[in-house]
Coordinates of C-alpha atoms and ligand atoms in Angstrom, one line a residue:
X1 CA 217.4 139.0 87.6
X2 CA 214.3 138.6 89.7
X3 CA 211.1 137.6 87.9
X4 CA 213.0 137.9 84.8
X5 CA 212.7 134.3 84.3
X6 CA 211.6 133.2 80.4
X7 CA 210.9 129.7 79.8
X8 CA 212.0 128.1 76.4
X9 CA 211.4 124.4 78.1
X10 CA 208.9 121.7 76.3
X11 CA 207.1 122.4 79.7
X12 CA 206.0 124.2 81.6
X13 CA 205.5 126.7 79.1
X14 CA 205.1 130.6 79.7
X15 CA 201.6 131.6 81.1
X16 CA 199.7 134.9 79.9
X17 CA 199.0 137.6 82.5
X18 CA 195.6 137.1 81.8
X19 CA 195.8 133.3 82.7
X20 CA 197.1 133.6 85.8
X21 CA 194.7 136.7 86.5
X22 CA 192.0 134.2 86.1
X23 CA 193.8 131.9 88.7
X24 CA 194.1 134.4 91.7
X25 CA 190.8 134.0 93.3
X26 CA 189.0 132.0 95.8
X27 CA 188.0 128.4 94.4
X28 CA 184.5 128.4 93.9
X29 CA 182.5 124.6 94.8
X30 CA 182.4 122.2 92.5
X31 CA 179.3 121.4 93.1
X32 CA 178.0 124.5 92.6
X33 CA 176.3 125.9 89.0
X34 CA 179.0 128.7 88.7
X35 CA 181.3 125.5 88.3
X36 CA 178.8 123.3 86.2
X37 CA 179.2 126.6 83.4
X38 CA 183.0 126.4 83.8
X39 CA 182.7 122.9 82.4
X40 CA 180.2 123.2 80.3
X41 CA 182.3 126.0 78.1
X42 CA 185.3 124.5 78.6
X43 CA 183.9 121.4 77.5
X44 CA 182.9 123.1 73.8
X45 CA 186.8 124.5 73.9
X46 CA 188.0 121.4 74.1
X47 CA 186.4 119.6 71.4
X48 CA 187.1 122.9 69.5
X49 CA 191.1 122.2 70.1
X50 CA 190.6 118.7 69.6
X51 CA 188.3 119.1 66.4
X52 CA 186.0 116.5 67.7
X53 CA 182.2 115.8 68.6
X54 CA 183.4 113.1 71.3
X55 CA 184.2 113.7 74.6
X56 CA 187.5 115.0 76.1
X57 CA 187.8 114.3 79.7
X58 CA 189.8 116.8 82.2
X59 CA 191.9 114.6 85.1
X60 CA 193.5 116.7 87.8
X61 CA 197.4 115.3 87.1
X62 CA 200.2 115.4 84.9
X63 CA 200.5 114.6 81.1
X64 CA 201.4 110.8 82.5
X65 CA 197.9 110.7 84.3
X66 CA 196.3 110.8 80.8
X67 CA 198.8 108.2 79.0
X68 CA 198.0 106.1 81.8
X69 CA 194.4 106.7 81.8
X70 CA 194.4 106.1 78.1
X71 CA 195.7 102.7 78.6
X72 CA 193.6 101.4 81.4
X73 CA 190.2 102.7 79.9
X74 CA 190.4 100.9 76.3
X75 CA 192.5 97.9 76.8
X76 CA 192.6 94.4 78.8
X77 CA 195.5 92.3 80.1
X78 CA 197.2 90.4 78.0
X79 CA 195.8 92.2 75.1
X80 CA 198.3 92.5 72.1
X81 CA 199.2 96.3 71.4
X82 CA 202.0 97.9 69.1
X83 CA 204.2 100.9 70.5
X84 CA 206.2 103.2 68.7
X85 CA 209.3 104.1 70.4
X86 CA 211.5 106.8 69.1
X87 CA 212.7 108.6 72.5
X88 CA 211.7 109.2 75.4
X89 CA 207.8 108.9 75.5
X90 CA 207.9 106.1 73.4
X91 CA 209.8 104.1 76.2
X92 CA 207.0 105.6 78.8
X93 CA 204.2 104.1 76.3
X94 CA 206.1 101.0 76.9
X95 CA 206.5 101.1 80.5
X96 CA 202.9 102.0 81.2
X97 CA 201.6 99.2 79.2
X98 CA 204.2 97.1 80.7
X99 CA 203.1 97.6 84.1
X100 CA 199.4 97.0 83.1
X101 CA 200.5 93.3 81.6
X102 CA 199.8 94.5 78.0
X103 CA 201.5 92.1 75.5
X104 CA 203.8 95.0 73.5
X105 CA 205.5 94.4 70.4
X106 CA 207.6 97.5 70.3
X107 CA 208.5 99.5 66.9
X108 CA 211.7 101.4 67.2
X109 CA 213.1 104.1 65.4
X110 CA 216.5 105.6 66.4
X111 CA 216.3 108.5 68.6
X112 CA 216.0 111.8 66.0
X113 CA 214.2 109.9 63.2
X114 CA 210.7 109.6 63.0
X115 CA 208.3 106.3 63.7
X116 CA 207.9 104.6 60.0
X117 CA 204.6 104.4 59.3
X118 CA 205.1 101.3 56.6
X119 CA 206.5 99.5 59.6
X120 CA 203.2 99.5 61.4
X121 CA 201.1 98.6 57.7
X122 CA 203.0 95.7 57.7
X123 CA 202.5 94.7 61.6
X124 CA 199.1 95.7 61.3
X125 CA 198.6 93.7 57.5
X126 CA 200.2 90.7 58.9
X127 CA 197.7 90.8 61.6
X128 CA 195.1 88.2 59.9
X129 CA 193.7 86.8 63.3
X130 CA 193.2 90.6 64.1
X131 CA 194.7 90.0 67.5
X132 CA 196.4 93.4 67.6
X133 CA 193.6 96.0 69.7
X134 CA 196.2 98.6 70.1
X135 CA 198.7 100.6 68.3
X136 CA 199.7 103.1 71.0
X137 CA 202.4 106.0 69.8
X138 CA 203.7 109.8 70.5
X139 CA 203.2 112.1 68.2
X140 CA 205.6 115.2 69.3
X141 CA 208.4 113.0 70.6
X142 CA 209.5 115.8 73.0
X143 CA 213.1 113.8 74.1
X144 CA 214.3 114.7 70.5
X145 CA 211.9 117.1 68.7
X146 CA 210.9 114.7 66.3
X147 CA 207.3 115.1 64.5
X148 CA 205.9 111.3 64.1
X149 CA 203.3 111.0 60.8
X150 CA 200.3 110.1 63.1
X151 CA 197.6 110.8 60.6
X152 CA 199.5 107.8 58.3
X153 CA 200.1 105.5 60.9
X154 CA 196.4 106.0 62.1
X155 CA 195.2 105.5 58.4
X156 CA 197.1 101.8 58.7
X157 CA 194.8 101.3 62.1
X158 CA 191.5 102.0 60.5
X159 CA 192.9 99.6 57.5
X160 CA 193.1 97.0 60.1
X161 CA 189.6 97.6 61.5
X162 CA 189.6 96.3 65.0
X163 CA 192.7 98.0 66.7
X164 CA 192.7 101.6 68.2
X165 CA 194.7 103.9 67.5
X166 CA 196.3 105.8 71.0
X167 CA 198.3 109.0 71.0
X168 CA 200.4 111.0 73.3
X169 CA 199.6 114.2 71.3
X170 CA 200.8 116.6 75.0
X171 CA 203.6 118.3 72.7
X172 CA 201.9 118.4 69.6
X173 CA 197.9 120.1 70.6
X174 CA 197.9 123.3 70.4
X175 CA 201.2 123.1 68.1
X176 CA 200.2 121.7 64.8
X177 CA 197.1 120.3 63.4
X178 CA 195.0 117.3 65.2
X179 CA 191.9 116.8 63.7
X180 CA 191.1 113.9 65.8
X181 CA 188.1 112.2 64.1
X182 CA 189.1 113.8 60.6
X183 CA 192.3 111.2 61.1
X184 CA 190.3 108.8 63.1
X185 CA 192.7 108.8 66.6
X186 CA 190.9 107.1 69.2
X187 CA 192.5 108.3 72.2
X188 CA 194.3 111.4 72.5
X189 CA 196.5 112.6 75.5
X190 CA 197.8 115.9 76.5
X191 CA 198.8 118.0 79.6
X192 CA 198.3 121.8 80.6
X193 CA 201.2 122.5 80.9
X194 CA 202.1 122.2 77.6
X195 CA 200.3 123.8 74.6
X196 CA 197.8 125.1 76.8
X197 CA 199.8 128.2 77.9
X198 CA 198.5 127.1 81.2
X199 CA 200.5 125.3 84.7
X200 CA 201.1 122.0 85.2
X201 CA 198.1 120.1 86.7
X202 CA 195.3 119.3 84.4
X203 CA 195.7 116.5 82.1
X204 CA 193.2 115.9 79.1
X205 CA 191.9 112.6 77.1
X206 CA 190.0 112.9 74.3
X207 CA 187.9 109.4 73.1
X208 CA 186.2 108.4 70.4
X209 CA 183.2 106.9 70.2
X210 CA 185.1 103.4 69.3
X211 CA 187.5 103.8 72.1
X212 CA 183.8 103.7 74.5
X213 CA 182.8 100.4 73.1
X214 CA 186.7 99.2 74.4
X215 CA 186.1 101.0 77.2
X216 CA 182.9 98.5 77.9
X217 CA 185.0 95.3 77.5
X218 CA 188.5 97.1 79.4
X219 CA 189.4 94.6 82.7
X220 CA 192.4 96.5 83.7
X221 CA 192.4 98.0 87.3
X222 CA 190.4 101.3 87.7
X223 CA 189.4 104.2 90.0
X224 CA 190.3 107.5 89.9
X225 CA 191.3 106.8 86.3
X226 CA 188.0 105.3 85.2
X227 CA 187.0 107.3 82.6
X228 CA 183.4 105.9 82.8
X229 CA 183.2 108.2 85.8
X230 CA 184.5 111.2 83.7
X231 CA 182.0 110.9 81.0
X232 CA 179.0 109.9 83.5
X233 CA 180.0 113.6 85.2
X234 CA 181.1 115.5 82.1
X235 CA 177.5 114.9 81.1
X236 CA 176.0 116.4 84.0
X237 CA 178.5 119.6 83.4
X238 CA 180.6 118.0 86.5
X239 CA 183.9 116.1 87.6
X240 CA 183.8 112.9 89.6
X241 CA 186.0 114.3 92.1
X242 CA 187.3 117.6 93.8
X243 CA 189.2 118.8 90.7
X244 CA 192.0 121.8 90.2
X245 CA 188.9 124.3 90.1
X246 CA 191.7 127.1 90.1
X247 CA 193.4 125.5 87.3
X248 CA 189.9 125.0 85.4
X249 CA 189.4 129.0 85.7
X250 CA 192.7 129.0 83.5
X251 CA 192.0 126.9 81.2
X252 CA 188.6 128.5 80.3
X253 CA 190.9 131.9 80.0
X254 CA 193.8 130.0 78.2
X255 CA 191.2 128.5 76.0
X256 CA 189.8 131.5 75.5
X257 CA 192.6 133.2 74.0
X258 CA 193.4 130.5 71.8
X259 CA 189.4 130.8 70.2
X260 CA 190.5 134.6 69.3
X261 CA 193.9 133.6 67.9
X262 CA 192.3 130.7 65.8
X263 CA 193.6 127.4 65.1
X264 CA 195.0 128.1 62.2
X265 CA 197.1 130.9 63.5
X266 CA 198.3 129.4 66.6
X267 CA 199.4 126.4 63.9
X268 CA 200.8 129.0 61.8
X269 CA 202.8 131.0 64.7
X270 CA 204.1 127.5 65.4
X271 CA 205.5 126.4 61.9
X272 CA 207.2 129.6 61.8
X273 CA 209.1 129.6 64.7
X274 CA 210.0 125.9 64.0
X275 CA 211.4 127.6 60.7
X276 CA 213.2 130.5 62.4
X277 CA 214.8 128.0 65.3
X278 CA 215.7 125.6 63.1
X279 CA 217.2 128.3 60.7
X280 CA 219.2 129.9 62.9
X281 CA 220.8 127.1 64.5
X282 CA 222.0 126.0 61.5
X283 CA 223.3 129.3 60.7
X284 CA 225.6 129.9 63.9
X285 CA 226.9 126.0 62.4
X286 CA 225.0 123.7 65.5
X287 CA 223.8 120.8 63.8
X288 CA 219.6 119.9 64.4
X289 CA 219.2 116.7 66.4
X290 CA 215.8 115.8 64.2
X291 CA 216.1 114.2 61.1
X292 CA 215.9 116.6 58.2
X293 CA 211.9 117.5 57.4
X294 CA 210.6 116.0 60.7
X295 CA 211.4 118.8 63.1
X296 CA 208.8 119.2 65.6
X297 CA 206.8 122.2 65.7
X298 CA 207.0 122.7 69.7
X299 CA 210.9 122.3 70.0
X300 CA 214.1 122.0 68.4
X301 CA 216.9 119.4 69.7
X302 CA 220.2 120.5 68.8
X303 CA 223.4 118.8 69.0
X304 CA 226.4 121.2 69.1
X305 CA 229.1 118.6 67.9
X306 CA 232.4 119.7 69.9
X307 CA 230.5 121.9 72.8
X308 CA 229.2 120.9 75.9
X309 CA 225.3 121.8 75.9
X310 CA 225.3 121.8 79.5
X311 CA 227.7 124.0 80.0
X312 CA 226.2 126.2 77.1
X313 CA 222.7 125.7 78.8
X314 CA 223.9 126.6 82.2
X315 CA 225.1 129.8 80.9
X316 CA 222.9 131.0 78.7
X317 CA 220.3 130.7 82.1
X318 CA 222.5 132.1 84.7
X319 CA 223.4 135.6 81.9
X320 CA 219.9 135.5 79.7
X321 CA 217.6 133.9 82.3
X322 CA 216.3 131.9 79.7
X323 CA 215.7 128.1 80.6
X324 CA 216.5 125.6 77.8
X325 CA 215.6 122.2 78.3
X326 CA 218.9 119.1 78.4
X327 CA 219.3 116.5 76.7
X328 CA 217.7 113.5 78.4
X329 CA 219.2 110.2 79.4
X330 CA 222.4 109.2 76.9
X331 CA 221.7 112.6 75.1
X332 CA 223.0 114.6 78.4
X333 CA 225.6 117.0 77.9
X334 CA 225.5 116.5 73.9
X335 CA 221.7 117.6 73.1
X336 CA 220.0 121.1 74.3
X337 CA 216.3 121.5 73.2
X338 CA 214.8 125.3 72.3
X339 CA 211.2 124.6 73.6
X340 CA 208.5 127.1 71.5
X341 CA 205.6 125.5 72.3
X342 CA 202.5 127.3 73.5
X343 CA 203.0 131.5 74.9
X344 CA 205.8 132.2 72.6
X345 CA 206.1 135.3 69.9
X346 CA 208.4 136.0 67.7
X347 CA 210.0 138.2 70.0
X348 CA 211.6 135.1 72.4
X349 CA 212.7 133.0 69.3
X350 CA 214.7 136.2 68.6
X351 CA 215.6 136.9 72.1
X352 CA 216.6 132.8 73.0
X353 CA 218.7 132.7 69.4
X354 CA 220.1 136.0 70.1
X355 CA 221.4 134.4 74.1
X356 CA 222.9 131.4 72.1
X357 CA 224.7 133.2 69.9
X358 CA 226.3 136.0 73.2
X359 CA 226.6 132.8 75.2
X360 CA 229.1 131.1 72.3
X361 CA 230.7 133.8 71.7
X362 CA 231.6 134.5 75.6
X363 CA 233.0 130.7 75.7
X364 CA 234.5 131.6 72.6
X365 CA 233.4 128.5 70.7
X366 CA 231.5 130.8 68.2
X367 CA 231.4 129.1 64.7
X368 CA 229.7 132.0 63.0
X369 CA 229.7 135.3 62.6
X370 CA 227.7 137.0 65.6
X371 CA 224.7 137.8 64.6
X372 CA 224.4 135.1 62.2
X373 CA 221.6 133.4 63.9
X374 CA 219.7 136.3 64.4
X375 CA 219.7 137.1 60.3
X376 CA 218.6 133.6 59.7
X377 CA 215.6 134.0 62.4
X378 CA 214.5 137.4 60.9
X379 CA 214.6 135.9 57.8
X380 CA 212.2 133.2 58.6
X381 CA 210.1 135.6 60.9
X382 CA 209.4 137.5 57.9
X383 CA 208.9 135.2 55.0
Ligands
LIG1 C1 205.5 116.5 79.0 C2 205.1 115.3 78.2 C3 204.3 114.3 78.8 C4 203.8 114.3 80.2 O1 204.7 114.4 81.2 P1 204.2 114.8 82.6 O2 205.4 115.2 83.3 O3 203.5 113.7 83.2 O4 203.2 116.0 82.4 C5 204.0 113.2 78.0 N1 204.4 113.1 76.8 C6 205.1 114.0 76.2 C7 205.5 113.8 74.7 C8 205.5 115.2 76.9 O5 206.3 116.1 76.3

């Protein structure tokens, strides 16, 4: 149906009336003062969603743009780094610091279990020349809804003393707690499209005041990602270049409505309906990709043993006009992901559990009584 469209994708999320409201007029200069207050507020937001007193830089690009800025800003070639990789955006991590000549000693985990933190103690322990400056990682691993334990891993860093701690935190702001400087994360990554209830476009990198004095001895390759440039403008209430001034009258809406709804009840809303999705799925008897307890609070990977999740996806779009994210890579056809990251009630959980359950019994590969899932959600909704 026409404009019926409801997202339930780990981005782009859904966008509030009011957001894009915000969007539909004329760009104003960015040179102007009307622009210097834009990023002035939005400036204060963003430490507020970050919880920190450093500064968070705003890069017109994609979630990537930040990961990449992240690594070109605090490190140097050759320099040792550690990378977690558990799925997808692990194996970007590796890539980007690949490219940039970065010595990586990758930690794995299998795809659906979570990074072990005692594996990075002992890396880091066994360290004694203190060659290791980096220990670069994603906390929401969005390929297979797997929650990372970031705040323990960055505990091993500061044991270490001389390495950063980086994170690709795009699915994970907004969704669950960050407190940046409380956990001592150095760098920290996200995207607009993601928790921000916002389009794609902007891209966000939060540093710490330890990731600056890297920043001073960084030789990788730099221009439109030097994040010196950021911070001398951010300072003056400006952006180096001609930024997404539409997109920044979003983000002071989207950021606006996410000051009235409070940290700790966007966090809440979250959990829940991680609780409810994960509940229901495993009601109507489709197994969760994620390990038991590490579930991610922005999406839920599930692996319907026996049913085609791209033919259950496909459906479920073309009847409910509800897009669910694939599986990526290997995970094609055997994983679909129920994205509830960012715009979402309690009303779509319902709504997206309810399509599911219509969607298997139309294929007739229903495993549970209709209506199953929907009890289970409900359930979790309410307690
Ligand atoms: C979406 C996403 C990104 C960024 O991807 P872009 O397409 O560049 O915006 C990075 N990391 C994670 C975990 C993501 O979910």
């Amino acid at each position: 149906m026409q404009d019926k469209l409801t997202l339930m994708i780990p981005g782009p999320t859904p966008v509030p009336e009011t957001v894009l409201q915000a969007m539909a007029r004329h760009p104003i200069g960015h040179r102007s003062g009307d622009f210097q207050k834009i990023v002035r507020r939005t400036t204060e937001q963003l430490q507020w969603l970050h919880q920190t007193k450093g500064h968070v830089l705003v890069i017109t690009g994609s979630g990537t743009a930040a990961m990449e800025a992240a690594i070109v800003n605090t490190l140097s070639r050759g320099d040792k780094v550690l990378c977690g990789d558990n799925g997808k955006f692990g194996e970007r991590w590796v890539k980007v610091a690949k490219a940039y000549g970065l010595n990586v000693e990758v930690i794995k985990a299998e795809w659906g279990q979570p990074l072990d933190p005692e594996a990075f103690r002992a890396a880091l322990e066994s360290d004694t020349a203190k060659e290791i400056r980096g220990v670069i990682l994603t906390h929401s691993e969005t390929s297979t809804g797997v929650i990372n334990d970031l705040q323990a891993i960055a505990g091993h860093v500061k044991a270490h003393g001389t390495a950063l701690t980086i994170a690709d935190c795009v699915t994970s702001l907004g969704a669950c707690d960050v407190p940046m400087d409380a956990w001592g994360v150095d760098v920290v990554g996200s995207g607009s499209q993601k928790g921000y209830m916002m389009p794609p476009g902007l891209s966000f990198v939060a540093m710490s005041e330890r990731a600056w004095t890297a920043y001073e001895r960084s030789d990788l390759p730099k221009f439109y990602l030097d994040l010196g440039k950021y911070r001398k403008a951010a300072d003056d209430d400006s952006n180096p270049f001609t930024p997404a001034i539409n997109l920044y009258f979003a983000l002071e809406a989207a950021l606006g409505m996410m000051q009235k709804e409070g940290l700790e009840a966007i966090f809440a809303r979250h959990e829940r309906h991680r609780r409810a999705t994960q509940a229901a799925m495993k009601a109507i008897g489709l197994p969760l990709y994620a390990a038991e307890g590490h579930g991610s609070p922005a999406i839920t990977a599930v692996a319907p043993e026996g049913i085609d999740a791209e033919a259950l996806r496909k459906q479920v779009k073309e009847r409910f006009d509800i897009l669910l994210a694939g599986g990526q890579d290997h995970l094609k056809g055997k994983v679909f992901r129920i994205g509830h990251l960012g715009f979402v009630c309690d009303r779509d959980v319902l709504t997206a559990v309810a399509a599911i359950e219509a969607t298997l019994q139309d294929l007739g590969l229903a495993k549970a009584p209709i209506g199953a899932g929907v009890a289970a959600a409900a359930a979790a909704l309410a307690g």
